[in-house]
Amino acid sequence: NTNYADLSFLFALHRGSPANAHLGREYLALLETTHRTPFYLNLHDQDVAHTVVLGATGSGKSFLLNFLLTHVRKYDPYTWIFDLGGSYRRLTRRFDGSYVHVGLDRRTFTINPFTLPPTKEHLHFLFSFVKVLLQSSGQYTLTLDDDRDLYEQIANLYEIDRDQRRLFTLANILRRPLGQHLQRWVQGGQFAELFDHLDDTLTFARFQCFDFEGMDKYPQVLEPLLFYVLHRANAAIYDPAQADVFKLFVLDEAWRFMRDPTINAYITEALKTWRKQNAAMILATQSSEDLHRSAMLRVVVESCATKILLANPSLDRQAYRELFGLNETETGLVAGLVPRQQLLVKQAGLAKVLNLFVDSDAAALYTNAPNADTEPTGSADQASAIPSTRRS
């Protein structure tokens, strides 16, 4: 009951689990309780490891995510990161990953969605993807007749020569209203350089980071970009040959710009089904506004086995209680967390304040600072929370 939960913070020394039962491996990371006892952190609850991370600006969100990404390397996973500001550049370099800047005028790859094989799943995605382009910025709402025409013409596109399968061709064979609203995305249009190409050269490394820095200023462009890259990664997640490999997808802030109902439905479905593919999603934000306006955030929280709350002294207590199922004591603990040091982990039957202390080399690796771009020494794979140098 609630009274027991309140008292548990004073008397229960929960140690977590030294083993990750789902993966059949050891715990993810070792942290420290407020009693200075070790706590074995795992994100999995049975086969579900989806996690939401929320903290105010300066609370240590990027530091924590870099910490988690480093420690999950012990499972040799596939890792994909969507970022909006360069928080994972050093980590990606450290793990010999691929770091790709994505922008209107800064890309190292080309995209042609119609190079995807015409499977039922891909055709459904292509329909949804083009629908997002057509409806971006609220410029147009498709009718039922539009939906039928769009799906039919996408299928027809695969009946013509391969070198004609591109967005420009689709715009020309669609009925006039739809074709007109695709003009800014095709040859001669404002955003033609994004998706209207003959070839698709987008590839994925085992550790892959996409940096969409600056693209939050162009939400009508960011949404379809995120959607396409997410779908490409999704195909890898469903690869039967990788069924036994853990897959981790980190959406840091970028997911807040996925406001189109079509994309929200796609993410919601992924949260439901990825666990069966040995995959997990971490969604992180520092925007307290999400608590009030984002229906998507509520879906995310309900789907996540683990909630990690960072310091927020001015938090909306009622919103936190309603959204995260906190009691009054737990809400007070979040308000009193030490920035860049403490976190509250909320899981089924557990709410625990933990300290994140790391050694100096690990701190240098995890820190996201403009003047901190040198490589730390030592092995990041061996970085541990205890024993450690405490950060003030």
Short mmCIF file of C-alpha atoms in Angstrom, two decimals:
data_model
loop_
_atom_site.label_atom_id
_atom_site.label_comp_id
_atom_site.label_asym_id
_atom_site.label_seq_id
_atom_site.Cartn_x
_atom_site.Cartn_y
_atom_site.Cartn_z
CA ASN A 1 0.00 0.00 0.00
CA THR A 2 0.94 3.68 -0.12
CA ASN A 3 2.18 3.82 3.48
CA TYR A 4 4.46 0.88 2.90
CA ALA A 5 5.81 2.51 -0.27
CA ASP A 6 6.50 5.68 1.69
CA LEU A 7 8.35 3.81 4.43
CA SER A 8 10.30 1.68 1.98
CA PHE A 9 12.59 4.59 1.22
CA LEU A 10 13.68 4.60 4.85
CA PHE A 11 13.98 0.92 5.63
CA ALA A 12 14.22 -1.22 2.48
CA LEU A 13 17.68 -1.68 1.01
CA HIS A 14 16.63 -3.06 -2.37
CA ARG A 15 19.72 -4.27 -4.25
CA GLY A 16 18.18 -4.72 -7.68
CA SER A 17 19.11 -7.91 -9.53
CA PRO A 18 22.71 -9.01 -10.22
CA ALA A 19 21.42 -10.82 -13.33
CA ASN A 20 19.36 -9.82 -16.35
CA ALA A 21 17.05 -12.81 -16.56
CA HIS A 22 15.74 -12.02 -20.05
CA LEU A 23 19.16 -11.70 -21.67
CA GLY A 24 20.74 -14.39 -19.53
CA ARG A 25 23.59 -12.02 -18.70
CA GLU A 26 24.73 -9.92 -15.76
CA TYR A 27 23.11 -6.66 -14.63
CA LEU A 28 23.30 -3.59 -16.86
CA ALA A 29 25.08 -1.17 -14.51
CA LEU A 30 26.07 -0.76 -10.88
CA LEU A 31 24.86 2.37 -9.09
CA GLU A 32 24.78 3.48 -5.47
CA THR A 33 21.81 3.93 -3.15
CA THR A 34 21.47 6.85 -0.77
CA HIS A 35 22.67 4.41 1.92
CA ARG A 36 25.89 3.96 -0.09
CA THR A 37 25.05 0.34 -0.84
CA PRO A 38 25.32 -1.10 -4.37
CA PHE A 39 22.27 -1.29 -6.62
CA TYR A 40 22.21 -3.54 -9.70
CA LEU A 41 20.30 -1.70 -12.41
CA ASN A 42 18.42 -3.46 -15.20
CA LEU A 43 15.96 -1.88 -17.61
CA HIS A 44 14.17 -5.14 -18.37
CA ASP A 45 10.96 -6.24 -16.67
CA GLN A 46 10.68 -9.75 -18.09
CA ASP A 47 11.03 -9.11 -21.86
CA VAL A 48 10.15 -5.39 -21.78
CA ALA A 49 13.00 -2.87 -21.52
CA HIS A 50 11.36 0.25 -22.95
CA THR A 51 12.43 3.22 -20.84
CA VAL A 52 11.40 6.86 -20.55
CA VAL A 53 13.85 9.44 -19.15
CA LEU A 54 12.62 12.84 -18.00
CA GLY A 55 14.61 15.64 -16.39
CA ALA A 56 14.84 19.41 -16.38
CA THR A 57 17.58 21.27 -18.24
CA GLY A 58 20.91 20.67 -16.50
CA SER A 59 19.70 17.57 -14.66
CA GLY A 60 22.21 15.27 -16.38
CA LYS A 61 20.01 13.60 -19.00
CA SER A 62 22.68 13.35 -21.70
CA PHE A 63 25.25 12.19 -19.13
CA LEU A 64 22.91 9.41 -17.98
CA LEU A 65 22.10 8.30 -21.52
CA ASN A 66 25.79 8.14 -22.44
CA PHE A 67 26.33 6.10 -19.27
CA LEU A 68 23.56 3.64 -20.18
CA LEU A 69 24.71 3.35 -23.80
CA THR A 70 28.24 2.55 -22.64
CA HIS A 71 27.16 -0.14 -20.23
CA VAL A 72 24.74 -1.81 -22.63
CA ARG A 73 27.77 -2.51 -24.82
CA LYS A 74 28.44 -5.56 -22.64
CA TYR A 75 25.52 -7.23 -24.47
CA ASP A 76 27.02 -6.48 -27.92
CA PRO A 77 23.76 -4.95 -29.16
CA TYR A 78 22.70 -3.12 -32.27
CA THR A 79 22.38 0.52 -31.25
CA TRP A 80 20.61 3.35 -33.04
CA ILE A 81 20.48 6.91 -31.72
CA PHE A 82 18.39 9.86 -32.88
CA ASP A 83 19.84 13.08 -31.46
CA LEU A 84 19.20 16.79 -31.87
CA GLY A 85 22.45 18.30 -30.66
CA GLY A 86 25.72 16.36 -30.77
CA SER A 87 25.41 14.67 -27.38
CA TYR A 88 26.75 11.32 -28.63
CA ARG A 89 29.52 12.32 -31.03
CA ARG A 90 32.35 11.31 -28.71
CA LEU A 91 30.68 8.08 -27.64
CA THR A 92 30.05 7.05 -31.25
CA ARG A 93 33.68 7.70 -32.13
CA ARG A 94 34.84 5.74 -29.09
CA PHE A 95 32.90 2.67 -30.18
CA ASP A 96 33.88 2.94 -33.86
CA GLY A 97 30.31 3.70 -34.80
CA SER A 98 28.86 5.75 -37.64
CA TYR A 99 27.98 9.38 -36.87
CA VAL A 100 25.81 11.02 -39.52
CA HIS A 101 24.72 14.65 -39.63
CA VAL A 102 21.30 15.06 -41.20
CA GLY A 103 20.14 18.46 -42.40
CA LEU A 104 18.75 20.43 -45.29
CA ASP A 105 22.23 21.23 -46.60
CA ARG A 106 24.37 18.62 -44.82
CA ARG A 107 23.98 14.97 -45.75
CA THR A 108 26.32 12.19 -46.74
CA PHE A 109 23.61 9.94 -48.20
CA THR A 110 20.63 10.07 -50.53
CA ILE A 111 17.14 8.71 -49.92
CA ASN A 112 14.74 7.09 -52.34
CA PRO A 113 11.94 5.36 -50.41
CA PHE A 114 10.86 3.45 -53.53
CA THR A 115 14.00 1.33 -53.56
CA LEU A 116 12.36 -0.67 -50.76
CA PRO A 117 11.06 -4.05 -51.97
CA PRO A 118 7.27 -3.99 -52.58
CA THR A 119 6.34 -6.20 -49.64
CA LYS A 120 3.02 -5.69 -47.88
CA GLU A 121 4.79 -4.05 -44.94
CA HIS A 122 6.85 -1.70 -47.12
CA LEU A 123 3.86 -0.70 -49.27
CA HIS A 124 1.90 0.14 -46.15
CA PHE A 125 4.82 2.21 -44.87
CA LEU A 126 5.24 4.03 -48.20
CA PHE A 127 1.56 4.92 -48.15
CA SER A 128 1.93 6.29 -44.61
CA PHE A 129 5.18 8.07 -45.45
CA VAL A 130 3.83 9.91 -48.50
CA LYS A 131 0.70 10.73 -46.52
CA VAL A 132 2.92 12.46 -43.94
CA LEU A 133 4.56 14.49 -46.72
CA LEU A 134 1.19 15.51 -48.11
CA GLN A 135 -0.23 16.48 -44.74
CA SER A 136 2.88 18.14 -43.29
CA SER A 137 2.26 21.51 -41.64
CA GLY A 138 -1.47 20.86 -41.93
CA GLN A 139 -1.45 21.92 -45.57
CA TYR A 140 -3.83 19.19 -46.72
CA THR A 141 -6.00 16.42 -45.29
CA LEU A 142 -6.50 13.33 -47.41
CA THR A 143 -10.00 12.05 -48.16
CA LEU A 144 -10.92 8.37 -48.51
CA ASP A 145 -10.72 8.74 -52.29
CA ASP A 146 -7.26 10.27 -51.89
CA ASP A 147 -6.19 7.32 -49.74
CA ARG A 148 -7.29 4.82 -52.38
CA ASP A 149 -5.62 6.72 -55.21
CA LEU A 150 -2.38 7.11 -53.27
CA TYR A 151 -2.12 3.42 -52.38
CA GLU A 152 -2.93 2.32 -55.94
CA GLN A 153 -0.40 4.65 -57.52
CA ILE A 154 2.34 3.59 -55.12
CA ALA A 155 1.71 -0.02 -56.17
CA ASN A 156 1.68 1.04 -59.84
CA LEU A 157 5.07 2.67 -59.38
CA TYR A 158 6.58 -0.80 -58.99
CA GLU A 159 5.23 -1.81 -62.42
CA ILE A 160 7.49 0.64 -64.27
CA ASP A 161 11.24 0.68 -64.86
CA ARG A 162 13.36 0.90 -61.74
CA ASP A 163 15.04 4.14 -62.80
CA GLN A 164 11.61 5.81 -62.86
CA ARG A 165 10.63 4.77 -59.33
CA ARG A 166 11.01 8.01 -57.45
CA LEU A 167 8.89 10.62 -55.72
CA PHE A 168 8.88 12.88 -58.80
CA THR A 169 7.19 10.16 -60.86
CA LEU A 170 4.60 9.53 -58.16
CA ALA A 171 3.73 13.23 -58.04
CA ASN A 172 3.08 13.16 -61.79
CA ILE A 173 0.78 10.12 -61.80
CA LEU A 174 -1.32 11.11 -58.79
CA ARG A 175 -4.56 13.01 -59.26
CA ARG A 176 -4.09 16.77 -59.41
CA PRO A 177 -4.74 17.80 -55.76
CA LEU A 178 -2.33 15.17 -54.40
CA GLY A 179 0.31 15.75 -57.04
CA GLN A 180 0.25 19.49 -56.39
CA HIS A 181 0.84 19.03 -52.68
CA LEU A 182 3.89 16.87 -53.37
CA GLN A 183 5.57 19.52 -55.53
CA ARG A 184 7.70 21.01 -52.78
CA TRP A 185 9.17 17.53 -52.09
CA VAL A 186 10.15 16.73 -55.69
CA GLN A 187 12.43 18.02 -58.44
CA GLY A 188 12.35 21.81 -58.47
CA GLY A 189 10.68 22.04 -55.07
CA GLN A 190 11.93 23.50 -51.78
CA PHE A 191 12.73 20.11 -50.19
CA ALA A 192 13.53 18.08 -53.31
CA GLU A 193 17.00 17.17 -52.05
CA LEU A 194 15.60 15.11 -49.19
CA PHE A 195 13.68 12.23 -50.76
CA ASP A 196 13.61 12.66 -54.56
CA HIS A 197 16.61 10.63 -55.72
CA LEU A 198 17.25 7.68 -58.01
CA ASP A 199 19.32 5.81 -55.43
CA ASP A 200 19.14 5.20 -51.72
CA THR A 201 22.57 5.12 -50.08
CA LEU A 202 21.48 5.15 -46.43
CA THR A 203 23.27 2.42 -44.49
CA PHE A 204 23.46 1.44 -40.82
CA ALA A 205 26.41 0.50 -38.64
CA ARG A 206 26.08 -1.71 -35.57
CA PHE A 207 26.46 1.48 -33.50
CA GLN A 208 24.69 4.22 -35.45
CA CYS A 209 23.99 7.82 -34.46
CA PHE A 210 21.95 10.26 -36.54
CA ASP A 211 22.35 13.88 -35.48
CA PHE A 212 19.45 16.07 -36.60
CA GLU A 213 20.91 19.19 -34.97
CA GLY A 214 19.11 22.33 -36.12
CA MET A 215 16.31 20.40 -37.77
CA ASP A 216 13.92 21.11 -34.90
CA LYS A 217 13.45 24.49 -36.60
CA TYR A 218 11.87 22.64 -39.53
CA PRO A 219 9.39 20.20 -37.96
CA GLN A 220 7.63 19.65 -41.30
CA VAL A 221 10.93 18.25 -42.61
CA LEU A 222 12.15 16.56 -39.43
CA GLU A 223 9.05 14.40 -39.07
CA PRO A 224 9.31 12.53 -42.39
CA LEU A 225 13.09 12.22 -42.01
CA LEU A 226 12.71 10.60 -38.60
CA PHE A 227 9.90 8.42 -39.89
CA TYR A 228 11.93 7.09 -42.81
CA VAL A 229 15.08 6.37 -40.82
CA LEU A 230 12.99 4.76 -38.07
CA HIS A 231 11.36 2.45 -40.60
CA ARG A 232 14.71 1.43 -42.05
CA ALA A 233 15.97 0.56 -38.58
CA ASN A 234 12.70 -1.24 -37.88
CA ALA A 235 13.42 -3.59 -40.77
CA ALA A 236 16.70 -4.56 -39.11
CA ILE A 237 14.91 -5.12 -35.81
CA TYR A 238 12.57 -7.62 -37.47
CA ASP A 239 15.39 -9.49 -39.22
CA PRO A 240 14.97 -13.16 -38.15
CA ALA A 241 18.72 -13.66 -38.39
CA GLN A 242 19.18 -11.16 -35.53
CA ALA A 243 16.45 -12.51 -33.25
CA ASP A 244 18.89 -13.36 -30.45
CA VAL A 245 20.73 -10.02 -30.61
CA PHE A 246 19.58 -7.24 -28.30
CA LYS A 247 18.60 -4.07 -30.16
CA LEU A 248 18.44 -0.62 -28.54
CA PHE A 249 16.90 2.48 -30.07
CA VAL A 250 17.45 5.83 -28.33
CA LEU A 251 15.25 8.80 -29.23
CA ASP A 252 16.67 11.82 -27.39
CA GLU A 253 14.31 14.80 -27.75
CA ALA A 254 13.77 14.06 -31.46
CA TRP A 255 10.66 11.99 -30.77
CA ARG A 256 8.84 15.10 -29.49
CA PHE A 257 8.65 16.35 -33.07
CA MET A 258 6.79 13.28 -34.26
CA ARG A 259 3.34 14.84 -33.98
CA ASP A 260 1.66 13.42 -37.05
CA PRO A 261 -0.93 10.80 -35.96
CA THR A 262 0.40 8.39 -38.58
CA ILE A 263 3.90 8.46 -37.07
CA ASN A 264 2.57 8.31 -33.52
CA ALA A 265 0.64 5.18 -34.42
CA TYR A 266 3.82 3.68 -35.88
CA ILE A 267 5.78 4.31 -32.67
CA THR A 268 2.93 3.03 -30.53
CA GLU A 269 2.90 -0.21 -32.51
CA ALA A 270 6.69 -0.49 -32.18
CA LEU A 271 6.43 -0.14 -28.41
CA LYS A 272 3.94 -3.01 -28.39
CA THR A 273 5.80 -5.39 -30.68
CA TRP A 274 9.54 -4.70 -30.38
CA ARG A 275 9.82 -6.64 -27.14
CA LYS A 276 9.07 -9.79 -29.14
CA GLN A 277 12.05 -8.93 -31.35
CA ASN A 278 14.44 -8.53 -28.40
CA ALA A 279 14.42 -4.76 -28.92
CA ALA A 280 13.95 -1.79 -26.62
CA MET A 281 13.36 1.91 -27.03
CA ILE A 282 14.61 4.68 -24.73
CA LEU A 283 12.74 7.96 -25.13
CA ALA A 284 14.14 11.00 -23.35
CA THR A 285 13.07 14.60 -22.95
CA GLN A 286 13.75 17.61 -20.77
CA SER A 287 10.59 19.46 -21.81
CA SER A 288 8.11 19.79 -18.97
CA GLU A 289 5.61 21.08 -21.53
CA ASP A 290 5.25 17.50 -22.73
CA LEU A 291 3.48 16.65 -19.49
CA HIS A 292 0.64 18.95 -20.41
CA ARG A 293 0.26 18.73 -24.18
CA SER A 294 1.58 15.40 -25.40
CA ALA A 295 -0.86 12.52 -25.63
CA MET A 296 2.05 10.60 -27.13
CA LEU A 297 4.07 10.93 -23.94
CA ARG A 298 1.29 9.24 -21.98
CA VAL A 299 1.28 6.32 -24.41
CA VAL A 300 5.07 6.11 -24.08
CA VAL A 301 4.97 6.08 -20.28
CA GLU A 302 2.32 3.37 -20.21
CA SER A 303 4.46 1.22 -22.51
CA CYS A 304 7.73 1.67 -20.61
CA ALA A 305 8.71 -0.81 -17.91
CA THR A 306 11.25 1.64 -16.51
CA LYS A 307 10.82 5.33 -15.76
CA ILE A 308 13.94 7.31 -14.85
CA LEU A 309 13.24 10.73 -13.38
CA LEU A 310 16.00 13.30 -12.96
CA ALA A 311 16.20 16.49 -10.94
CA ASN A 312 13.35 18.96 -11.45
CA PRO A 313 12.91 21.28 -8.45
CA SER A 314 10.02 23.15 -10.10
CA LEU A 315 8.15 20.06 -11.28
CA ASP A 316 4.37 19.99 -11.60
CA ARG A 317 3.68 17.57 -8.75
CA GLN A 318 0.17 16.70 -9.84
CA ALA A 319 1.27 15.98 -13.41
CA TYR A 320 4.11 13.75 -12.19
CA ARG A 321 1.78 11.86 -9.85
CA GLU A 322 -0.79 11.27 -12.57
CA LEU A 323 1.62 10.44 -15.38
CA PHE A 324 4.16 8.30 -13.55
CA GLY A 325 1.96 6.88 -10.78
CA LEU A 326 4.05 8.50 -8.05
CA ASN A 327 2.85 8.95 -4.50
CA GLU A 328 3.47 12.12 -2.51
CA THR A 329 6.74 10.86 -1.03
CA GLU A 330 8.11 9.84 -4.41
CA THR A 331 7.14 13.18 -5.94
CA GLY A 332 8.99 14.97 -3.15
CA LEU A 333 12.05 12.82 -3.78
CA VAL A 334 12.13 13.85 -7.44
CA ALA A 335 11.89 17.52 -6.47
CA GLY A 336 14.86 17.07 -4.14
CA LEU A 337 17.18 15.12 -6.44
CA VAL A 338 20.71 16.47 -6.83
CA PRO A 339 21.22 17.63 -10.44
CA ARG A 340 23.79 15.66 -12.46
CA GLN A 341 24.14 13.13 -9.66
CA GLN A 342 20.87 11.52 -8.60
CA LEU A 343 17.97 9.80 -10.33
CA LEU A 344 14.78 8.10 -9.26
CA VAL A 345 14.16 4.73 -10.91
CA LYS A 346 10.51 3.70 -11.03
CA GLN A 347 9.66 0.10 -11.93
CA ALA A 348 6.99 -2.37 -10.92
CA GLY A 349 7.17 -2.65 -7.14
CA LEU A 350 10.18 -0.34 -6.94
CA ALA A 351 10.89 3.37 -6.60
CA LYS A 352 14.52 4.04 -5.71
CA VAL A 353 16.75 7.10 -5.51
CA LEU A 354 20.20 6.26 -6.86
CA ASN A 355 23.50 8.09 -7.13
CA LEU A 356 25.42 8.05 -10.39
CA PHE A 357 29.10 8.36 -9.48
CA VAL A 358 31.76 7.52 -12.06
CA ASP A 359 35.52 7.79 -12.38
CA SER A 360 37.14 10.76 -14.12
CA ASP A 361 37.75 8.97 -17.43
CA ALA A 362 34.13 7.84 -17.65
CA ALA A 363 32.92 11.32 -16.69
CA ALA A 364 34.93 12.80 -19.56
CA LEU A 365 33.40 10.29 -21.97
CA TYR A 366 29.82 10.91 -20.86
CA THR A 367 30.01 14.70 -20.55
CA ASN A 368 28.49 16.76 -23.33
CA ALA A 369 30.35 20.09 -23.25
CA PRO A 370 31.58 22.35 -26.08
CA ASN A 371 35.13 22.50 -24.70
CA ALA A 372 35.33 18.80 -23.86
CA ASP A 373 36.20 17.18 -27.16
CA THR A 374 39.34 15.27 -26.28
CA GLU A 375 39.36 11.53 -25.88
CA PRO A 376 39.52 10.26 -22.29
CA THR A 377 42.07 7.63 -21.40
CA GLY A 378 41.32 4.19 -20.06
CA SER A 379 38.60 1.77 -21.07
CA ALA A 380 35.07 3.09 -21.22
CA ASP A 381 33.76 -0.46 -21.36
CA GLN A 382 35.04 -1.00 -17.84
CA ALA A 383 33.64 2.25 -16.39
CA SER A 384 31.80 1.57 -13.16
CA ALA A 385 29.67 3.58 -10.80
CA ILE A 386 31.25 2.16 -7.63
CA PRO A 387 33.94 2.79 -6.48
CA SER A 388 34.20 6.20 -8.03
CA THR A 389 35.00 9.85 -7.78
CA ARG A 390 31.96 11.69 -6.50
CA ARG A 391 30.87 14.68 -8.54
CA SER A 392 29.70 17.78 -6.76
#
